[in-house]
C-alpha cells in the first residue's frame, strides 16, 4: 500500500525560513570584548543571509555543490554563513583555525575551496598560507582587521559588509534533494591525512530536531544558548541549526574565550544553556573561585569533546547550582551520540553513576559492541567491544575529493556501521562507558585487555608517577601488554611488587610479564599518550625490558 | 558534492527496538475499572509485539502492505498492535468505534481489511456488521468479552493471548523503505464517503520527534502521559509512538472514559501529561468541583480536536494549577499542526492572547493563507485566508482503495499543499487563529465575510437566542450573507435594529440585507450548524426572507 504523505524534503532553508519569521524576535548576540555586544534578531539574520547568498551567487559565482570555506570565530556573521551557503545549494566548509598550517593548507586544497570567508582578526593566520592555497580565488573579510597582510595576494579581497550592501533581503532558495551535501568538516586523526565528513540537509535537519528533543538539550525560545564549542568544530554540536529551528537565542563568544571573558558575558547576558569542552569549564570554575560572578542564569551546561572529570561536574552542581550534562559524539556523528541525563528512576548517588557515563543513546543512534572475534557483545554493562554506530546523521564514508569516490577505509567502516575506534561497555538501559581506544587495546588470546585500566591501577601505586601500557607481539598469545612506568622521584623499580599490586586488581591473565622504566611518557601535540612511539622503541630494542 | 552520510531509513521498528531496550523499564498501565491496573514494561511490550507479529505472519498469513484493522480502546494490547503491524511491514488500520454502523462497514470494505483485532468488550458492536464485511477472514478477540455473539459467523475467531502464546519474543523486522505505508486512518467529513489517510514510517518517525521536542509536548522518561484521545483518532495524536521513542510511560484508559474514572486514575497513577478534547476536560472539571481528587501530578494537559473555551483553560490553571495547552491539527496532518505555548517574551495577560489561539507552527509545518482570489495573504494577524499546509507528515492525497490511484480532490489539495478547509489569520510570529470553515465563508465581491463572526455578534444581541449566517447567491456580489435568527422567548424581530447592531460592530459591506426568523438552527449529528439545510431551504423559497 502506498503512503499518501507529501514528499517534502528536509532542508536547511526550511529551518531558516521558520527561524527568521516565527522566531524573528529571537536574537544572536556577539560579544565584542570592550564595547556593547552586537545584537541581531533572527529576522535580521534571515535578511542578511539572503543578501549573502545573492552576493556569493551573483558576485563570486558560487555554484551548486561548491564548498565555501569559513575561517571564523563564533559570531552572527558565521551564523549567516551557516545558513546562506547550504540553503543556496553550496556546501559550508568550516575550517579549524587551531590546526597546524600544513594541515589547514592540505584541507583547503583537498576540498578545493574557491571562496573563503575569514574574520579580519584571523587574517594573520590565513595570509601566510595563501601562496600554498591553490584553488582560492576570493577572500571575503568579515569584520575589522589588518587587511594590509593581504596586499599583493593572488585572490581577490572583498569586504563582507560591502558585499552584502544593497542586495535583496529575500532569496528564492532552491528545492534541493534532502540527501544533497550541506556542510563539511575535516577530522584530523593522529595518523594519516585529515578526513572530510560531508553532512546532508537531511542529516542536519534530523540532528537539529534531536538536539531540541526534551531528552537531549531540550531547547526552546525560552532559552539563550552559549555555544563556546567553536562553530568550526562539527556544526558547533548542532546548536546553531537547532537555534533557528526552535527560536533559541544565541550568545556568541567571538574570539573572547578566556575564562574571565566568559564569566563576564554569562553575568551580563544571562544565557540559560552552554556547551564546551572540559578545559573551558575547568577554567571557568577557577575563574569563579577567584572572582565572584553571577552565573545563576545557567540551567544546564553540556560538556563534551573529552571525558569530564566527575569532580568538575560536582563542583558546578554544588558550588554554582549548575547541572553539568556530559555528552559524547564524533565529527562522523554530526556529532550527537549520547547524552548523560540519568534515567527517571535513578536519584542522588545512583543518578551520578549514570551522569559520569558518556550517556544514553537516542532512538536514531543504533549501537552495537563488536568483540575481539567480531562477535556482537551483550549490553550488560560488563562486556566490552568496539562501539559501532548506525543512523541517519552518521557517516558512511569520507569525502574522497572532488570527482573522486568516497573513502571507506576498513578500520573506519564495517558494512553499514561506523567503527568509532572506541572500546567500551553499554548498560542494559543503553548508557555507554568508553574505556579505551580500539588501537590501544591489547588482543591477547582472543580476549581484550584494557591498557587504560592497567594504567589507572599502576598510577595508583605510590611509587609510580605515570604509566603507559602498550601491546607488543607475542608468539603464544598474539599480543601481550608491556607496562612502562615513570617512577616518582626517589622511588625504585620493584617489578615483582608492581605485578603483585596489579594481580590483586585485575584478572591474572591480564597482568603484564614485560616491564620497563622510562623517563617520561611520550605525548602527542594535544597531550595524549603517544603509544606509537613506545611500540616503536620496543620493536627497535630501545627499551630496557625486564621479563618476569 | 555528495554527502557521506548513511542512508538509514526512518522506521517504526527502530523506535520499538529503542523503546523496548533503552527504555525497557518504562511502563504502560491499563486501567481496568475495578481491580488493579494491568502493568507492562516496555521490555515486555517489545517481546509481545514480536509474538504478535509472528502470529499475524505465520498463523494469519498477513502480507507486507496489507491493512490490519483494530477496533480497540486505549490499552497495552492496542499499543502492541500499533508497533507489530507496521514494523512487520503491514499497515495498522485503526477503526473508529464511534462511527455509525454504515460508515464503519464502508471503511472496512474499502480498506479490504482481512484481519481485525477487536476488544472483547466491543464484540456487540462488531458482530452485527460481520455479514456486511466482505473481506474479513479473521477476528482476533483481545481481552474478555461475550464471544457467543460470534457464534456461526463466517470469519475464523482467535483469542489474542492464545495466538501469542509460545511464539518467539524477537522478530527480524524487515528493513523497509521509509516511505512505505505504516498506518491508516479514515476521516469522515459531513459530506461524501470517508477518506483514508495513509501515514508512512517516515512521517510517523518525524512526527514522534516533533512531539518530543521541547517546543511541542517535550516528553521524556520522566513523564507519564495519559492519552485520553482514543488510539483510533489519528495515532492518538502521536503519543504512543513518541512514548516508545523517549521512554514516556503511558497510562491507558481502556473503556473507562467517564469523568469520575478519569479523576480516579489520575489520582491513583499520577500522570504528568494528558491529552483530550475539550468535552473530556469540561467533564473532569465538573467532576473535580463535586468530588475532591488530587490531580496535582499533571504538569501540562493538551487540548485539541476542537477549540477550547478560554474559561476552561483558566479554570484548570487557577483552580488546579494545571497548564492547559491548546493544540490544533487534522487527521491529514498526523495530526500535529500547531501548539499554543506563548512566546518567551509574552507574560501574564499577553501570554493569554497567544494561549487562546490555535498555536504556533513548528519548522516542519509550512503554512500559507490563500485569499478569495487565490492570492497569498500576509501574516499580519488581520488578513484572513484559507489555511494551506505543507510538510513531511502532511497528506498529499487520500487512499483510493486497493490497486486504485490515490484521490486528490481539488477542494482538498492545491499543488503540493493540503487545503485545510479552515479560514483564519496568522500573526507575524506564526500563531494561527481559525475563524471559519472555508465552506461557510461568504465570498462577496472578491472579499470574504466571516459567517462565524456575524453569528457571534448577532448572538450577543439580547433578543437573539441563536443565529446562523449562510451564503446565498447574489447577482451583483456573487454571494451575500443571509442572517437567520432564532428569537428568545417573548422577543420580537426588529431587523432594522439588528442591522444597526451589526453595523456598529463589523464593516458596513459585511452587514446582511437578507433576514429571516427561524424556529431553530438545523444541526448535524455531532451538533454543528448544518448550513446545507438552510441554504437548501432558501433556494427552495422555504424561508420567510425580509430584504432591507
mmCIF file of C-alpha atoms in Angstrom, chain B residues 8 140 173-174 201 259 274 281 311 322 325 328 330-332 334 353 359 437 445 470 492 494 496 500 504 536 542 544:
data_model
loop_
_atom_site.group_PDB
_atom_site.id
_atom_site.type_symbol
_atom_site.label_atom_id
_atom_site.label_comp_id
_atom_site.label_asym_id
_atom_site.label_seq_id
_atom_site.Cartn_x
_atom_site.Cartn_y
_atom_site.Cartn_z
ATOM 1 C CA UNK B 8 19.410 4.770 7.104
ATOM 2 C CA UNK B 140 -8.776 -11.725 16.911
ATOM 3 C CA UNK B 173 11.926 -6.704 11.417
ATOM 4 C CA UNK B 174 12.382 -6.011 7.696
ATOM 5 C CA UNK B 201 7.181 5.181 8.531
ATOM 6 C CA UNK B 259 -15.100 11.844 34.343
ATOM 7 C CA UNK B 274 -2.581 14.168 29.332
ATOM 8 C CA UNK B 281 -11.756 18.337 30.264
ATOM 9 C CA UNK B 311 -12.748 29.850 30.632
ATOM 10 C CA UNK B 322 -2.618 22.624 35.644
ATOM 11 C CA UNK B 325 -2.059 23.865 26.217
ATOM 12 C CA UNK B 328 -4.557 22.092 16.594
ATOM 13 C CA UNK B 330 -6.027 17.258 11.464
ATOM 14 C CA UNK B 331 -6.079 13.591 10.545
ATOM 15 C CA UNK B 332 -4.415 14.693 7.313
ATOM 16 C CA UNK B 334 -0.674 13.143 11.559
ATOM 17 C CA UNK B 353 -3.688 36.283 23.946
ATOM 18 C CA UNK B 359 -0.973 27.854 18.390
ATOM 19 C CA UNK B 437 -14.664 26.761 7.767
ATOM 20 C CA UNK B 445 -17.269 40.987 -4.297
ATOM 21 C CA UNK B 470 -25.137 31.421 5.307
ATOM 22 C CA UNK B 492 -39.867 40.087 18.511
ATOM 23 C CA UNK B 494 -36.792 44.068 14.606
ATOM 24 C CA UNK B 496 -33.618 47.322 11.436
ATOM 25 C CA UNK B 500 -27.874 48.655 13.162
ATOM 26 C CA UNK B 504 -21.677 49.144 14.785
ATOM 27 C CA UNK B 536 -31.479 24.491 0.552
ATOM 28 C CA UNK B 542 -38.935 27.800 2.088
ATOM 29 C CA UNK B 544 -39.744 33.941 5.028
#
